[in-house]
Amino acid sequence: MFLIGELINSTRKRIRTAVESHDAAYIQDVARRQAEAGAQMLDVNGGIPGREPEVLCWLVETVQQAVDLPLCLDSSDPLALRRALPLCKQRPMINSINDEPERFDAVLPLVKEFGTKVIALCMGAAGPPSRLEDRLETAARLVDRLTAAGVALDDIYVDPCVLPVSTGPDHGRFVAEAVGQICARYPGVHTSVGLSNVSFGLPCRKLLNEVFLVLLMSRGLDAAIADPCDRRLMACIFAAEALLGRDEYCVEYLRAYREGKLEPPPESAAGAAR
Amino acid sequence: MFLIGELINSTRKRIRTAVESHDAAYIQDVARRQAEAGAQMLDVNGGIPGREPEVLCWLVETVQQAVDLPLCLDSSDPLALRRALPLCKQRPMINSINDEPERFDAVLPLVKEFGTKVIALCMGAAGPPSRLEDRLETAARLVDRLTAAGVALDDIYVDPCVLPVSTGPDHGRFVAEAVGQICARYPGVHTSVGLSNVSFGLPCRKLLNEVFLVLLMSRGLDAAIADPCDRRLMACIFAAEALLGRDEYCVEYLRAYREGKLEPPPESAAGAAR
């Protein structure tokens, strides 16, 4: 499982406050904590209206001073991407290209010029997909156009577009089914989700996020933007990899056990006992 | 998810002790706790060598004095089944028929005579299946023969035979794949597993059991023999049902939340904090 840490996102209040006060130490602490928790890449989102290019560049430089991980530039602003991409020390990912004509045409040249990985979000001009078929058609169109343009399958992370299950009972199972069908149709392509969207509006969001990730891993999901500091989520990933035969002889599972990563987090247990 | 409580099993030390001392109160307490925790059926196993018919009958009568649930008679001894079946107040399940000729021929008449549900375990004369294909072939043979004999698909619970993932890296994914293919080939048939076998020999067994159940639910599993008193397992089931569109508008999930069933168990949190 390729885990992309989600926490450095300027639409989150604490990050936005840190960005606005140029609190590099706080951002770097969040970056370090995600790296230590096992993130293999960090998402950085500088989505503050009117200031996105400047903020994204500051975040990229600030985070890279603290950790050695590649970055996933999370922006719908091609100008912000163009300014931030040359600053990346390691090969970055763009989050995301989609099937809106304007977005596609603006992002593809950046993918090519900077040789990035790219999240291909199953969303078109009509907005978020409501049906399974919408997701599959958009996925096929995106993968076919990206590969025709010379992007390697191995650099494409198809995101079936996770919507809150509180807003439609089929949103979860359509994404699960889409992951399975996309993996079957394009062997070698990756699939990824923005995990926490699924639980928006419901209680016990971490439980839903953890269970949804496992449901999707069962269908072939191999990447996710999620919170690596959620210890239970990480424990579920170790368990799922062992159970799905992706961790031969349970080597990683047993290592995680010895390092204490499979137990409940001591702080939350203490909190619950109070 | 049709959850069959696993705890009244005479191969477990505490149950065996209770059976040997005719401690009906202890057995009935375990029965009540499983019913209150949400089990929809209770497995009863009287597997004490040489005494199985007598023990199974005692367990059936003892449990039925305490709870109103149907029972799953867990025995490889046709004589024990024949003695215990007439005692069942509600329509029981037999655990299990399999593809060993002697077992098949001995159990099928009981299924027919008593109109039971039946677990069809994917195991033949050669012993436990090692490959995916073995499971699929045995499943097909069992379902075809049972339905040809007049057993309704809706009364058949195919068990792909869960083996410990510690003894082979593919055991988990083969079962997951088998569940998906069996559901696709026989719409209307049920699939079930003896869940806790998967984690034998590994640490943090509950974590593995919970994650494995979710992995299998993603492929269509709709029944399991498991521990309903594992609160986290039950919480995972509520979450998975909501995420898979089997709990419209998350009604059951929200009810479970209001009843405090989705939170970590207070006793284990207190234990971890000590």
CSV table of N, CA and C in Angstrom, one decimal, chain B residues 122-243:
chain,number,residue,atom,x,y,z
B,122,CYS,N,-15.6,-26.7,1.7
B,122,CYS,CA,-14.8,-27.1,0.5
B,122,CYS,C,-13.6,-27.9,0.9
B,123,MET,N,-13.9,-29.2,1.3
B,123,MET,CA,-12.8,-30.1,1.7
B,123,MET,C,-13.3,-31.5,1.2
B,124,GLY,N,-12.3,-32.2,0.6
B,124,GLY,CA,-12.7,-33.5,0.0
B,124,GLY,C,-11.8,-34.6,0.7
B,125,ALA,N,-11.8,-35.7,0.1
B,125,ALA,CA,-11.1,-36.9,0.7
B,125,ALA,C,-9.6,-36.6,0.8
B,126,ALA,N,-9.1,-35.7,0.0
B,126,ALA,CA,-7.7,-35.3,0.0
B,126,ALA,C,-7.3,-34.4,1.1
B,127,GLY,N,-8.3,-34.0,1.9
B,127,GLY,CA,-8.0,-33.1,3.0
B,127,GLY,C,-8.2,-31.6,2.7
B,128,PRO,N,-7.7,-30.7,3.5
B,128,PRO,CA,-7.9,-29.3,3.3
B,128,PRO,C,-7.3,-28.8,1.9
B,129,PRO,N,-8.0,-27.9,1.2
B,129,PRO,CA,-7.6,-27.5,-0.1
B,129,PRO,C,-6.4,-26.5,0.0
B,130,SER,N,-5.4,-26.7,-0.9
B,130,SER,CA,-4.3,-25.8,-0.9
B,130,SER,C,-4.4,-24.7,-1.9
B,131,ARG,N,-5.1,-25.0,-3.0
B,131,ARG,CA,-5.2,-24.0,-4.1
B,131,ARG,C,-6.6,-23.4,-4.3
B,132,LEU,N,-6.6,-22.3,-5.0
B,132,LEU,CA,-7.9,-21.7,-5.3
B,132,LEU,C,-8.8,-22.7,-6.1
B,133,GLU,N,-8.2,-23.3,-7.1
B,133,GLU,CA,-9.0,-24.2,-8.0
B,133,GLU,C,-9.6,-25.4,-7.2
B,134,ASP,N,-8.9,-25.9,-6.2
B,134,ASP,CA,-9.5,-27.0,-5.4
B,134,ASP,C,-10.7,-26.5,-4.7
B,135,ARG,N,-10.7,-25.3,-4.2
B,135,ARG,CA,-11.9,-24.7,-3.5
B,135,ARG,C,-13.0,-24.6,-4.5
B,136,LEU,N,-12.7,-24.0,-5.6
B,136,LEU,CA,-13.8,-23.8,-6.6
B,136,LEU,C,-14.4,-25.1,-7.1
B,137,GLU,N,-13.6,-26.0,-7.4
B,137,GLU,CA,-14.1,-27.3,-7.9
B,137,GLU,C,-15.0,-28.0,-6.8
B,138,THR,N,-14.5,-28.0,-5.6
B,138,THR,CA,-15.2,-28.7,-4.5
B,138,THR,C,-16.5,-27.9,-4.3
B,139,ALA,N,-16.5,-26.6,-4.3
B,139,ALA,CA,-17.7,-25.8,-4.1
B,139,ALA,C,-18.7,-26.1,-5.1
B,140,ALA,N,-18.3,-26.2,-6.4
B,140,ALA,CA,-19.2,-26.5,-7.5
B,140,ALA,C,-19.8,-27.9,-7.3
B,141,ARG,N,-19.0,-28.8,-7.0
B,141,ARG,CA,-19.5,-30.2,-6.8
B,141,ARG,C,-20.5,-30.3,-5.7
B,142,LEU,N,-20.2,-29.6,-4.6
B,142,LEU,CA,-21.1,-29.7,-3.4
B,142,LEU,C,-22.4,-29.0,-3.7
B,143,VAL,N,-22.4,-27.8,-4.3
B,143,VAL,CA,-23.6,-27.0,-4.6
B,143,VAL,C,-24.4,-27.8,-5.6
B,144,ASP,N,-23.8,-28.3,-6.7
B,144,ASP,CA,-24.5,-29.0,-7.7
B,144,ASP,C,-25.2,-30.3,-7.1
B,145,ARG,N,-24.5,-31.0,-6.3
B,145,ARG,CA,-25.1,-32.2,-5.7
B,145,ARG,C,-26.1,-31.9,-4.7
B,146,LEU,N,-25.9,-30.9,-3.9
B,146,LEU,CA,-27.0,-30.6,-2.9
B,146,LEU,C,-28.2,-30.1,-3.6
B,147,THR,N,-28.1,-29.2,-4.6
B,147,THR,CA,-29.3,-28.7,-5.2
B,147,THR,C,-30.0,-29.8,-6.0
B,148,ALA,N,-29.2,-30.7,-6.6
B,148,ALA,CA,-29.8,-31.8,-7.4
B,148,ALA,C,-30.6,-32.7,-6.4
B,149,ALA,N,-30.2,-32.7,-5.1
B,149,ALA,CA,-30.9,-33.5,-4.1
B,149,ALA,C,-32.1,-32.8,-3.5
B,150,GLY,N,-32.3,-31.6,-4.0
B,150,GLY,CA,-33.5,-30.8,-3.6
B,150,GLY,C,-33.2,-29.8,-2.5
B,151,VAL,N,-32.0,-29.6,-2.1
B,151,VAL,CA,-31.7,-28.5,-1.1
B,151,VAL,C,-31.7,-27.2,-1.8
B,152,ALA,N,-32.4,-26.2,-1.2
B,152,ALA,CA,-32.5,-24.9,-1.9
B,152,ALA,C,-31.2,-24.2,-1.7
B,153,LEU,N,-30.8,-23.4,-2.8
B,153,LEU,CA,-29.6,-22.6,-2.7
B,153,LEU,C,-29.6,-21.7,-1.5
B,154,ASP,N,-30.7,-21.2,-1.1
B,154,ASP,CA,-30.8,-20.3,0.0
B,154,ASP,C,-30.5,-21.0,1.3
B,155,ASP,N,-30.5,-22.3,1.3
B,155,ASP,CA,-30.1,-23.1,2.6
B,155,ASP,C,-28.7,-23.5,2.6
B,156,ILE,N,-27.9,-23.2,1.5
B,156,ILE,CA,-26.5,-23.7,1.4
B,156,ILE,C,-25.6,-22.5,1.8
B,157,TYR,N,-24.7,-22.8,2.7
B,157,TYR,CA,-23.6,-21.8,3.1
B,157,TYR,C,-22.3,-22.4,2.7
B,158,VAL,N,-21.7,-22.0,1.6
B,158,VAL,CA,-20.5,-22.5,1.1
B,158,VAL,C,-19.3,-21.9,1.9
B,159,ASP,N,-18.5,-22.8,2.5
B,159,ASP,CA,-17.3,-22.4,3.3
B,159,ASP,C,-16.1,-22.7,2.5
B,160,PRO,N,-15.3,-21.8,2.0
B,160,PRO,CA,-14.2,-22.1,1.2
B,160,PRO,C,-13.0,-22.7,1.9
B,161,CYS,N,-13.2,-22.9,3.2
B,161,CYS,CA,-12.2,-23.5,4.1
B,161,CYS,C,-11.0,-22.6,4.4
B,162,VAL,N,-11.1,-21.9,5.5
B,162,VAL,CA,-10.1,-20.9,5.9
B,162,VAL,C,-8.9,-21.7,6.6
B,163,LEU,N,-7.7,-21.4,6.1
B,163,LEU,CA,-6.5,-22.0,6.7
B,163,LEU,C,-5.6,-20.9,7.2
B,164,PRO,N,-4.8,-21.1,8.2
B,164,PRO,CA,-4.0,-20.0,8.8
B,164,PRO,C,-3.1,-19.4,7.8
B,165,VAL,N,-3.1,-18.1,7.7
B,165,VAL,CA,-2.2,-17.4,6.8
B,165,VAL,C,-0.8,-17.5,7.2
B,166,SER,N,-0.6,-17.9,8.4
B,166,SER,CA,0.8,-18.2,8.9
B,166,SER,C,1.4,-19.4,8.3
B,167,THR,N,0.6,-20.3,7.7
B,167,THR,CA,1.1,-21.5,7.1
B,167,THR,C,1.2,-21.4,5.6
B,168,GLY,N,0.8,-20.3,5.0
B,168,GLY,CA,0.9,-20.2,3.6
B,168,GLY,C,0.4,-18.8,3.2
B,169,PRO,N,1.2,-18.0,2.5
B,169,PRO,CA,0.9,-16.6,2.2
B,169,PRO,C,-0.4,-16.4,1.3
B,170,ASP,N,-0.7,-17.5,0.6
B,170,ASP,CA,-1.9,-17.4,-0.3
B,170,ASP,C,-3.2,-17.8,0.3
B,171,HIS,N,-3.2,-18.3,1.5
B,171,HIS,CA,-4.4,-18.9,2.1
B,171,HIS,C,-5.5,-17.8,2.2
B,172,GLY,N,-5.1,-16.6,2.5
B,172,GLY,CA,-6.1,-15.6,2.7
B,172,GLY,C,-6.7,-15.1,1.4
B,173,ARG,N,-5.8,-14.8,0.4
B,173,ARG,CA,-6.4,-14.3,-0.9
B,173,ARG,C,-7.1,-15.4,-1.7
B,174,PHE,N,-6.7,-16.6,-1.5
B,174,PHE,CA,-7.5,-17.7,-2.2
B,174,PHE,C,-8.9,-17.8,-1.7
B,175,VAL,N,-9.1,-17.6,-0.4
B,175,VAL,CA,-10.4,-17.7,0.2
B,175,VAL,C,-11.2,-16.4,-0.3
B,176,ALA,N,-10.6,-15.3,-0.3
B,176,ALA,CA,-11.3,-14.1,-0.8
B,176,ALA,C,-11.7,-14.2,-2.2
B,177,GLU,N,-10.8,-14.7,-3.0
B,177,GLU,CA,-11.1,-14.9,-4.5
B,177,GLU,C,-12.2,-16.0,-4.6
B,178,ALA,N,-12.1,-17.0,-3.8
B,178,ALA,CA,-13.1,-18.1,-3.9
B,178,ALA,C,-14.5,-17.6,-3.5
B,179,VAL,N,-14.6,-16.7,-2.5
B,179,VAL,CA,-15.9,-16.2,-2.1
B,179,VAL,C,-16.5,-15.4,-3.3
B,180,GLY,N,-15.6,-14.5,-3.9
B,180,GLY,CA,-16.1,-13.7,-5.1
B,180,GLY,C,-16.6,-14.6,-6.2
B,181,GLN,N,-15.8,-15.7,-6.5
B,181,GLN,CA,-16.2,-16.5,-7.7
B,181,GLN,C,-17.4,-17.4,-7.4
B,182,ILE,N,-17.5,-17.9,-6.1
B,182,ILE,CA,-18.7,-18.7,-5.8
B,182,ILE,C,-20.0,-17.8,-5.8
B,183,CYS,N,-19.9,-16.6,-5.3
B,183,CYS,CA,-21.1,-15.7,-5.3
B,183,CYS,C,-21.5,-15.4,-6.8
B,184,ALA,N,-20.5,-15.2,-7.7
B,184,ALA,CA,-20.8,-14.9,-9.0
B,184,ALA,C,-21.4,-16.1,-9.8
B,185,ARG,N,-20.9,-17.3,-9.5
B,185,ARG,CA,-21.4,-18.5,-10.2
B,185,ARG,C,-22.7,-19.0,-9.7
B,186,TYR,N,-23.0,-18.8,-8.4
B,186,TYR,CA,-24.3,-19.3,-7.9
B,186,TYR,C,-25.0,-18.1,-7.2
B,187,PRO,N,-25.6,-17.2,-7.9
B,187,PRO,CA,-26.3,-16.1,-7.3
B,187,PRO,C,-27.4,-16.7,-6.4
B,188,GLY,N,-27.5,-16.3,-5.1
B,188,GLY,CA,-28.5,-16.7,-4.2
B,188,GLY,C,-27.9,-17.7,-3.2
B,189,VAL,N,-26.7,-18.3,-3.5
B,189,VAL,CA,-26.1,-19.2,-2.5
B,189,VAL,C,-25.5,-18.2,-1.4
B,190,HIS,N,-25.3,-18.7,-0.2
B,190,HIS,CA,-24.6,-18.0,0.8
B,190,HIS,C,-23.1,-18.5,0.9
B,191,THR,N,-22.3,-17.6,1.4
B,191,THR,CA,-20.9,-18.0,1.7
B,191,THR,C,-20.6,-17.7,3.2
B,192,SER,N,-19.9,-18.6,3.8
B,192,SER,CA,-19.6,-18.4,5.3
B,192,SER,C,-18.2,-18.9,5.5
B,193,VAL,N,-17.6,-18.4,6.6
B,193,VAL,CA,-16.3,-18.9,7.0
B,193,VAL,C,-16.2,-19.1,8.5
B,194,GLY,N,-15.3,-20.0,8.9
B,194,GLY,CA,-14.9,-20.1,10.3
B,194,GLY,C,-13.7,-19.1,10.4
B,195,LEU,N,-14.1,-17.9,10.9
B,195,LEU,CA,-13.2,-16.8,10.7
B,195,LEU,C,-11.8,-16.9,11.4
B,196,SER,N,-11.9,-17.4,12.7
B,196,SER,CA,-10.6,-17.2,13.5
B,196,SER,C,-9.5,-18.2,13.1
B,197,ASN,N,-9.8,-19.2,12.2
B,197,ASN,CA,-8.8,-20.0,11.7
B,197,ASN,C,-7.6,-19.2,11.1
B,198,VAL,N,-8.0,-18.1,10.4
B,198,VAL,CA,-7.1,-17.4,9.6
B,198,VAL,C,-5.9,-16.9,10.4
B,199,SER,N,-6.1,-16.6,11.6
B,199,SER,CA,-5.1,-15.9,12.4
B,199,SER,C,-4.3,-16.8,13.3
B,200,PHE,N,-4.5,-18.1,13.2
B,200,PHE,CA,-3.9,-19.1,14.1
B,200,PHE,C,-2.4,-18.9,14.0
B,201,GLY,N,-1.7,-18.8,15.1
B,201,GLY,CA,-0.2,-18.8,15.1
B,201,GLY,C,0.4,-17.4,14.9
B,202,LEU,N,-0.4,-16.4,14.8
B,202,LEU,CA,0.1,-15.0,14.7
B,202,LEU,C,-0.4,-14.2,15.9
B,203,PRO,N,0.4,-13.1,16.1
B,203,PRO,CA,-0.1,-12.2,17.2
B,203,PRO,C,-1.2,-11.3,16.8
B,204,CYS,N,-1.8,-10.6,17.7
B,204,CYS,CA,-2.9,-9.7,17.4
B,204,CYS,C,-4.0,-10.4,16.6
B,205,ARG,N,-4.5,-11.5,17.0
B,205,ARG,CA,-5.4,-12.3,16.2
B,205,ARG,C,-6.7,-11.5,15.9
B,206,LYS,N,-7.2,-10.8,16.9
B,206,LYS,CA,-8.5,-10.1,16.7
B,206,LYS,C,-8.4,-9.1,15.5
B,207,LEU,N,-7.2,-8.4,15.5
B,207,LEU,CA,-7.0,-7.5,14.3
B,207,LEU,C,-7.1,-8.2,13.0
B,208,LEU,N,-6.4,-9.3,12.9
B,208,LEU,CA,-6.4,-10.1,11.7
B,208,LEU,C,-7.8,-10.6,11.4
B,209,ASN,N,-8.6,-11.1,12.4
B,209,ASN,CA,-9.9,-11.6,12.2
B,209,ASN,C,-10.8,-10.5,11.6
B,210,GLU,N,-10.7,-9.3,12.2
B,210,GLU,CA,-11.6,-8.2,11.8
B,210,GLU,C,-11.3,-7.8,10.4
B,211,VAL,N,-10.0,-7.7,10.1
B,211,VAL,CA,-9.7,-7.2,8.7
B,211,VAL,C,-10.0,-8.3,7.7
B,212,PHE,N,-9.8,-9.6,8.1
B,212,PHE,CA,-10.2,-10.6,7.1
B,212,PHE,C,-11.7,-10.6,6.8
B,213,LEU,N,-12.5,-10.5,7.9
B,213,LEU,CA,-13.9,-10.4,7.7
B,213,LEU,C,-14.3,-9.3,6.7
B,214,VAL,N,-13.7,-8.2,6.9
B,214,VAL,CA,-14.0,-7.0,6.0
B,214,VAL,C,-13.6,-7.3,4.5
B,215,LEU,N,-12.4,-7.9,4.4
B,215,LEU,CA,-11.9,-8.3,3.1
B,215,LEU,C,-12.9,-9.2,2.4
B,216,LEU,N,-13.4,-10.2,3.1
B,216,LEU,CA,-14.3,-11.1,2.6
B,216,LEU,C,-15.7,-10.5,2.3
B,217,MET,N,-16.1,-9.6,3.2
B,217,MET,CA,-17.4,-9.0,2.9
B,217,MET,C,-17.4,-8.2,1.6
B,218,SER,N,-16.2,-7.6,1.3
B,218,SER,CA,-16.0,-6.9,0.0
B,218,SER,C,-16.3,-7.8,-1.2
B,219,ARG,N,-16.0,-9.1,-1.0
B,219,ARG,CA,-16.2,-10.0,-2.1
B,219,ARG,C,-17.6,-10.7,-2.1
B,220,GLY,N,-18.4,-10.4,-1.1
B,220,GLY,CA,-19.8,-10.9,-1.1
B,220,GLY,C,-20.1,-11.9,0.1
B,221,LEU,N,-19.1,-12.1,1.0
B,221,LEU,CA,-19.4,-13.0,2.1
B,221,LEU,C,-20.6,-12.4,2.9
B,222,ASP,N,-21.5,-13.3,3.3
B,222,ASP,CA,-22.7,-12.8,4.0
B,222,ASP,C,-23.0,-13.6,5.3
B,223,ALA,N,-22.0,-14.5,5.7
B,223,ALA,CA,-22.2,-15.2,7.0
B,223,ALA,C,-20.8,-15.5,7.5
B,224,ALA,N,-20.8,-15.7,8.8
B,224,ALA,CA,-19.5,-16.1,9.4
B,224,ALA,C,-19.7,-16.7,10.8
B,225,ILE,N,-18.9,-17.7,11.1
B,225,ILE,CA,-18.9,-18.2,12.5
B,225,ILE,C,-17.7,-17.5,13.2
B,226,ALA,N,-18.1,-16.6,14.2
B,226,ALA,CA,-17.1,-15.7,14.8
B,226,ALA,C,-17.6,-15.4,16.2
B,227,ASP,N,-16.8,-14.5,16.8
B,227,ASP,CA,-17.1,-14.1,18.2
B,227,ASP,C,-17.9,-12.8,18.2
B,228,PRO,N,-19.2,-12.9,18.5
B,228,PRO,CA,-20.0,-11.7,18.5
B,228,PRO,C,-19.6,-10.8,19.7
B,229,CYS,N,-18.9,-11.4,20.7
B,229,CYS,CA,-18.6,-10.6,21.9
B,229,CYS,C,-17.3,-9.7,21.6
B,230,ASP,N,-16.7,-9.9,20.4
B,230,ASP,CA,-15.6,-9.0,20.0
B,230,ASP,C,-16.3,-7.7,19.5
B,231,ARG,N,-16.3,-6.7,20.3
B,231,ARG,CA,-17.1,-5.5,20.0
B,231,ARG,C,-16.5,-4.8,18.7
B,232,ARG,N,-15.2,-4.8,18.6
B,232,ARG,CA,-14.6,-4.2,17.4
B,232,ARG,C,-15.0,-4.9,16.2
B,233,LEU,N,-15.1,-6.2,16.2
B,233,LEU,CA,-15.5,-7.0,15.1
B,233,LEU,C,-16.9,-6.6,14.7
B,234,MET,N,-17.8,-6.5,15.7
B,234,MET,CA,-19.2,-6.1,15.4
B,234,MET,C,-19.2,-4.7,14.8
B,235,ALA,N,-18.4,-3.8,15.3
B,235,ALA,CA,-18.4,-2.4,14.8
B,235,ALA,C,-17.9,-2.4,13.3
B,236,CYS,N,-16.9,-3.3,13.0
B,236,CYS,CA,-16.5,-3.4,11.6
B,236,CYS,C,-17.6,-3.8,10.7
B,237,ILE,N,-18.4,-4.8,11.2
B,237,ILE,CA,-19.5,-5.3,10.4
B,237,ILE,C,-20.5,-4.2,10.1
B,238,PHE,N,-20.9,-3.4,11.2
B,238,PHE,CA,-21.8,-2.3,11.0
B,238,PHE,C,-21.2,-1.3,9.9
B,239,ALA,N,-20.0,-1.0,10.0
B,239,ALA,CA,-19.3,-0.1,9.1
B,239,ALA,C,-19.3,-0.6,7.7
B,240,ALA,N,-19.0,-1.9,7.6
B,240,ALA,CA,-18.9,-2.5,6.2
B,240,ALA,C,-20.2,-2.6,5.6
B,241,GLU,N,-21.3,-2.9,6.3
B,241,GLU,CA,-22.6,-3.0,5.8
B,241,GLU,C,-23.0,-1.6,5.2
B,242,ALA,N,-22.7,-0.6,6.0
B,242,ALA,CA,-23.1,0.8,5.5
B,242,ALA,C,-22.3,1.1,4.3
B,243,LEU,N,-21.0,0.8,4.3
B,243,LEU,CA,-20.2,1.2,3.1
B,243,LEU,C,-20.5,0.4,1.9
